[in-house]
Protein backbone atom coordinates (compact mmCIF):
# COMPACT_ATOMS: atom_id res chain seq x y z
CA UNK A 1 0.00 0.00 0.00
CA UNK A 2 2.73 2.57 0.71
CA UNK A 3 3.99 2.19 -2.87
CA UNK A 4 0.52 2.96 -4.22
CA UNK A 5 0.31 5.99 -1.93
CA UNK A 6 3.49 7.37 -3.48
CA UNK A 7 2.25 6.64 -7.00
CA UNK A 8 -1.24 8.14 -6.47
CA UNK A 9 -0.55 11.11 -4.24
CA UNK A 10 -4.12 12.37 -4.70
CA UNK A 11 -5.36 9.74 -2.26
CA UNK A 12 -4.74 9.13 1.39
CA UNK A 13 -3.86 5.58 2.36
CA UNK A 14 -4.54 4.52 5.92
CA UNK A 15 -3.42 1.11 7.10
CA UNK A 16 -5.04 -0.17 10.25
CA UNK A 17 -3.56 -3.25 11.86
CA UNK A 18 -4.80 -4.78 15.08
CA UNK A 19 -4.70 -8.19 16.71
CA UNK A 20 -7.18 -10.61 15.13
CA UNK A 21 -9.09 -10.96 18.40
CA UNK A 22 -9.96 -7.25 18.33
CA UNK A 23 -11.70 -7.67 14.96
CA UNK A 24 -13.90 -10.41 16.42
CA UNK A 25 -15.44 -8.35 19.25
CA UNK A 26 -19.05 -7.18 19.43
CA UNK A 27 -17.80 -3.58 19.54
CA UNK A 28 -16.04 -4.01 16.19
CA UNK A 29 -19.15 -5.48 14.55
CA UNK A 30 -21.20 -2.54 15.84
CA UNK A 31 -18.95 -0.19 13.83
CA UNK A 32 -20.32 -1.80 10.62
CA UNK A 33 -16.84 -2.12 9.16
CA UNK A 34 -15.75 -4.93 6.81
CA UNK A 35 -14.45 -8.25 8.05
CA UNK A 36 -10.64 -8.19 8.29
CA UNK A 37 -8.51 -8.50 6.28
CA UNK A 38 -10.21 -5.90 4.10
CA UNK A 39 -9.48 -3.18 1.60
CA UNK A 40 -11.70 -0.14 1.13
CA UNK A 41 -11.31 2.57 -1.47
CA UNK A 42 -13.46 5.51 -0.50
CA UNK A 43 -16.72 4.00 0.71
CA UNK A 44 -16.35 0.94 -1.53
CA UNK A 45 -15.38 -2.34 0.10
CA UNK A 46 -13.07 -3.88 -2.49
CA UNK A 47 -12.53 -7.12 -0.57
CA UNK A 48 -13.22 -8.37 2.92
CA UNK A 49 -12.22 -11.52 4.70
CA UNK A 50 -9.59 -12.34 2.07
CA UNK A 51 -6.37 -11.07 0.53
CA UNK A 52 -6.25 -9.17 -2.76
CA UNK A 53 -3.51 -8.46 -5.28
CA UNK A 54 -1.96 -5.03 -5.52
CA UNK A 55 -2.94 -4.92 -9.22
CA UNK A 56 -6.64 -5.22 -8.38
CA UNK A 57 -6.42 -2.53 -5.70
CA UNK A 58 -4.65 -0.24 -8.15
CA UNK A 59 -7.43 -0.70 -10.72
CA UNK A 60 -10.07 0.30 -8.15
CA UNK A 61 -8.02 3.36 -7.14
CA UNK A 62 -7.80 4.44 -10.78
CA UNK A 63 -11.56 4.02 -11.25
CA UNK A 64 -12.15 6.07 -8.09
CA UNK A 65 -9.84 8.84 -9.37
CA UNK A 66 -11.39 8.71 -12.83
CA UNK A 67 -8.12 7.92 -14.58
CA UNK A 68 -7.17 5.15 -16.98
CA UNK A 69 -6.36 1.82 -15.37
CA UNK A 70 -2.76 0.69 -15.80
CA UNK A 71 -2.09 -2.18 -18.10
CA UNK A 72 -0.93 -5.10 -16.02
CA UNK A 73 1.71 -7.23 -17.65
CA UNK A 74 0.87 -10.88 -17.18
CA UNK A 75 3.91 -12.85 -16.11
CA UNK A 76 4.26 -16.48 -15.33
CA UNK A 77 6.05 -17.70 -12.24
CA UNK A 78 9.43 -17.76 -13.99
CA UNK A 79 8.92 -14.21 -15.27
CA UNK A 80 8.14 -13.00 -11.76
CA UNK A 81 11.13 -14.80 -10.29
CA UNK A 82 13.60 -13.60 -12.90
CA UNK A 83 12.04 -10.22 -13.70
CA UNK A 84 11.32 -11.10 -17.33
PDB file of C-alpha atoms in Angstrom:
ATOM      1  CA  UNK A   1       0.000   0.000   0.000  1.00  0.00           C
ATOM      2  CA  UNK A   2       2.727   2.571   0.705  1.00  0.00           C
ATOM      3  CA  UNK A   3       3.990   2.189  -2.869  1.00  0.00           C
ATOM      4  CA  UNK A   4       0.524   2.964  -4.223  1.00  0.00           C
ATOM      5  CA  UNK A   5       0.310   5.989  -1.930  1.00  0.00           C
ATOM      6  CA  UNK A   6       3.489   7.367  -3.478  1.00  0.00           C
ATOM      7  CA  UNK A   7       2.249   6.637  -6.998  1.00  0.00           C
ATOM      8  CA  UNK A   8      -1.237   8.137  -6.471  1.00  0.00           C
ATOM      9  CA  UNK A   9      -0.553  11.111  -4.239  1.00  0.00           C
ATOM     10  CA  UNK A  10      -4.125  12.369  -4.705  1.00  0.00           C
ATOM     11  CA  UNK A  11      -5.359   9.737  -2.261  1.00  0.00           C
ATOM     12  CA  UNK A  12      -4.742   9.126   1.392  1.00  0.00           C
ATOM     13  CA  UNK A  13      -3.858   5.580   2.365  1.00  0.00           C
ATOM     14  CA  UNK A  14      -4.539   4.519   5.916  1.00  0.00           C
ATOM     15  CA  UNK A  15      -3.418   1.113   7.101  1.00  0.00           C
ATOM     16  CA  UNK A  16      -5.041  -0.172  10.255  1.00  0.00           C
ATOM     17  CA  UNK A  17      -3.558  -3.254  11.856  1.00  0.00           C
ATOM     18  CA  UNK A  18      -4.802  -4.777  15.077  1.00  0.00           C
ATOM     19  CA  UNK A  19      -4.702  -8.190  16.708  1.00  0.00           C
ATOM     20  CA  UNK A  20      -7.179 -10.607  15.128  1.00  0.00           C
ATOM     21  CA  UNK A  21      -9.093 -10.964  18.402  1.00  0.00           C
ATOM     22  CA  UNK A  22      -9.955  -7.253  18.331  1.00  0.00           C
ATOM     23  CA  UNK A  23     -11.704  -7.669  14.959  1.00  0.00           C
ATOM     24  CA  UNK A  24     -13.901 -10.407  16.419  1.00  0.00           C
ATOM     25  CA  UNK A  25     -15.441  -8.352  19.246  1.00  0.00           C
ATOM     26  CA  UNK A  26     -19.046  -7.175  19.430  1.00  0.00           C
ATOM     27  CA  UNK A  27     -17.795  -3.584  19.541  1.00  0.00           C
ATOM     28  CA  UNK A  28     -16.038  -4.008  16.193  1.00  0.00           C
ATOM     29  CA  UNK A  29     -19.150  -5.481  14.547  1.00  0.00           C
ATOM     30  CA  UNK A  30     -21.201  -2.541  15.840  1.00  0.00           C
ATOM     31  CA  UNK A  31     -18.950  -0.194  13.829  1.00  0.00           C
ATOM     32  CA  UNK A  32     -20.321  -1.804  10.622  1.00  0.00           C
ATOM     33  CA  UNK A  33     -16.837  -2.116   9.157  1.00  0.00           C
ATOM     34  CA  UNK A  34     -15.755  -4.927   6.810  1.00  0.00           C
ATOM     35  CA  UNK A  35     -14.445  -8.250   8.048  1.00  0.00           C
ATOM     36  CA  UNK A  36     -10.642  -8.193   8.286  1.00  0.00           C
ATOM     37  CA  UNK A  37      -8.506  -8.501   6.276  1.00  0.00           C
ATOM     38  CA  UNK A  38     -10.214  -5.905   4.096  1.00  0.00           C
ATOM     39  CA  UNK A  39      -9.476  -3.180   1.595  1.00  0.00           C
ATOM     40  CA  UNK A  40     -11.702  -0.144   1.135  1.00  0.00           C
ATOM     41  CA  UNK A  41     -11.313   2.573  -1.474  1.00  0.00           C
ATOM     42  CA  UNK A  42     -13.465   5.514  -0.496  1.00  0.00           C
ATOM     43  CA  UNK A  43     -16.719   4.001   0.706  1.00  0.00           C
ATOM     44  CA  UNK A  44     -16.350   0.940  -1.533  1.00  0.00           C
ATOM     45  CA  UNK A  45     -15.377  -2.342   0.096  1.00  0.00           C
ATOM     46  CA  UNK A  46     -13.068  -3.884  -2.487  1.00  0.00           C
ATOM     47  CA  UNK A  47     -12.532  -7.124  -0.574  1.00  0.00           C
ATOM     48  CA  UNK A  48     -13.222  -8.368   2.918  1.00  0.00           C
ATOM     49  CA  UNK A  49     -12.216 -11.524   4.705  1.00  0.00           C
ATOM     50  CA  UNK A  50      -9.585 -12.340   2.066  1.00  0.00           C
ATOM     51  CA  UNK A  51      -6.373 -11.066   0.533  1.00  0.00           C
ATOM     52  CA  UNK A  52      -6.252  -9.169  -2.760  1.00  0.00           C
ATOM     53  CA  UNK A  53      -3.514  -8.459  -5.276  1.00  0.00           C
ATOM     54  CA  UNK A  54      -1.963  -5.029  -5.517  1.00  0.00           C
ATOM     55  CA  UNK A  55      -2.941  -4.925  -9.217  1.00  0.00           C
ATOM     56  CA  UNK A  56      -6.641  -5.225  -8.377  1.00  0.00           C
ATOM     57  CA  UNK A  57      -6.420  -2.532  -5.698  1.00  0.00           C
ATOM     58  CA  UNK A  58      -4.645  -0.243  -8.150  1.00  0.00           C
ATOM     59  CA  UNK A  59      -7.432  -0.698 -10.717  1.00  0.00           C
ATOM     60  CA  UNK A  60     -10.068   0.299  -8.152  1.00  0.00           C
ATOM     61  CA  UNK A  61      -8.019   3.356  -7.140  1.00  0.00           C
ATOM     62  CA  UNK A  62      -7.803   4.439 -10.778  1.00  0.00           C
ATOM     63  CA  UNK A  63     -11.562   4.017 -11.246  1.00  0.00           C
ATOM     64  CA  UNK A  64     -12.147   6.073  -8.095  1.00  0.00           C
ATOM     65  CA  UNK A  65      -9.840   8.841  -9.368  1.00  0.00           C
ATOM     66  CA  UNK A  66     -11.390   8.713 -12.832  1.00  0.00           C
ATOM     67  CA  UNK A  67      -8.116   7.921 -14.577  1.00  0.00           C
ATOM     68  CA  UNK A  68      -7.166   5.149 -16.976  1.00  0.00           C
ATOM     69  CA  UNK A  69      -6.362   1.818 -15.369  1.00  0.00           C
ATOM     70  CA  UNK A  70      -2.757   0.694 -15.796  1.00  0.00           C
ATOM     71  CA  UNK A  71      -2.090  -2.181 -18.103  1.00  0.00           C
ATOM     72  CA  UNK A  72      -0.930  -5.098 -16.020  1.00  0.00           C
ATOM     73  CA  UNK A  73       1.713  -7.229 -17.652  1.00  0.00           C
ATOM     74  CA  UNK A  74       0.872 -10.880 -17.180  1.00  0.00           C
ATOM     75  CA  UNK A  75       3.909 -12.853 -16.115  1.00  0.00           C
ATOM     76  CA  UNK A  76       4.257 -16.483 -15.328  1.00  0.00           C
ATOM     77  CA  UNK A  77       6.047 -17.703 -12.239  1.00  0.00           C
ATOM     78  CA  UNK A  78       9.429 -17.758 -13.987  1.00  0.00           C
ATOM     79  CA  UNK A  79       8.924 -14.214 -15.265  1.00  0.00           C
ATOM     80  CA  UNK A  80       8.139 -12.996 -11.760  1.00  0.00           C
ATOM     81  CA  UNK A  81      11.127 -14.800 -10.295  1.00  0.00           C
ATOM     82  CA  UNK A  82      13.602 -13.605 -12.900  1.00  0.00           C
ATOM     83  CA  UNK A  83      12.037 -10.224 -13.697  1.00  0.00           C
ATOM     84  CA  UNK A  84      11.324 -11.095 -17.328  1.00  0.00           C
TER      85      UNK A  84
END
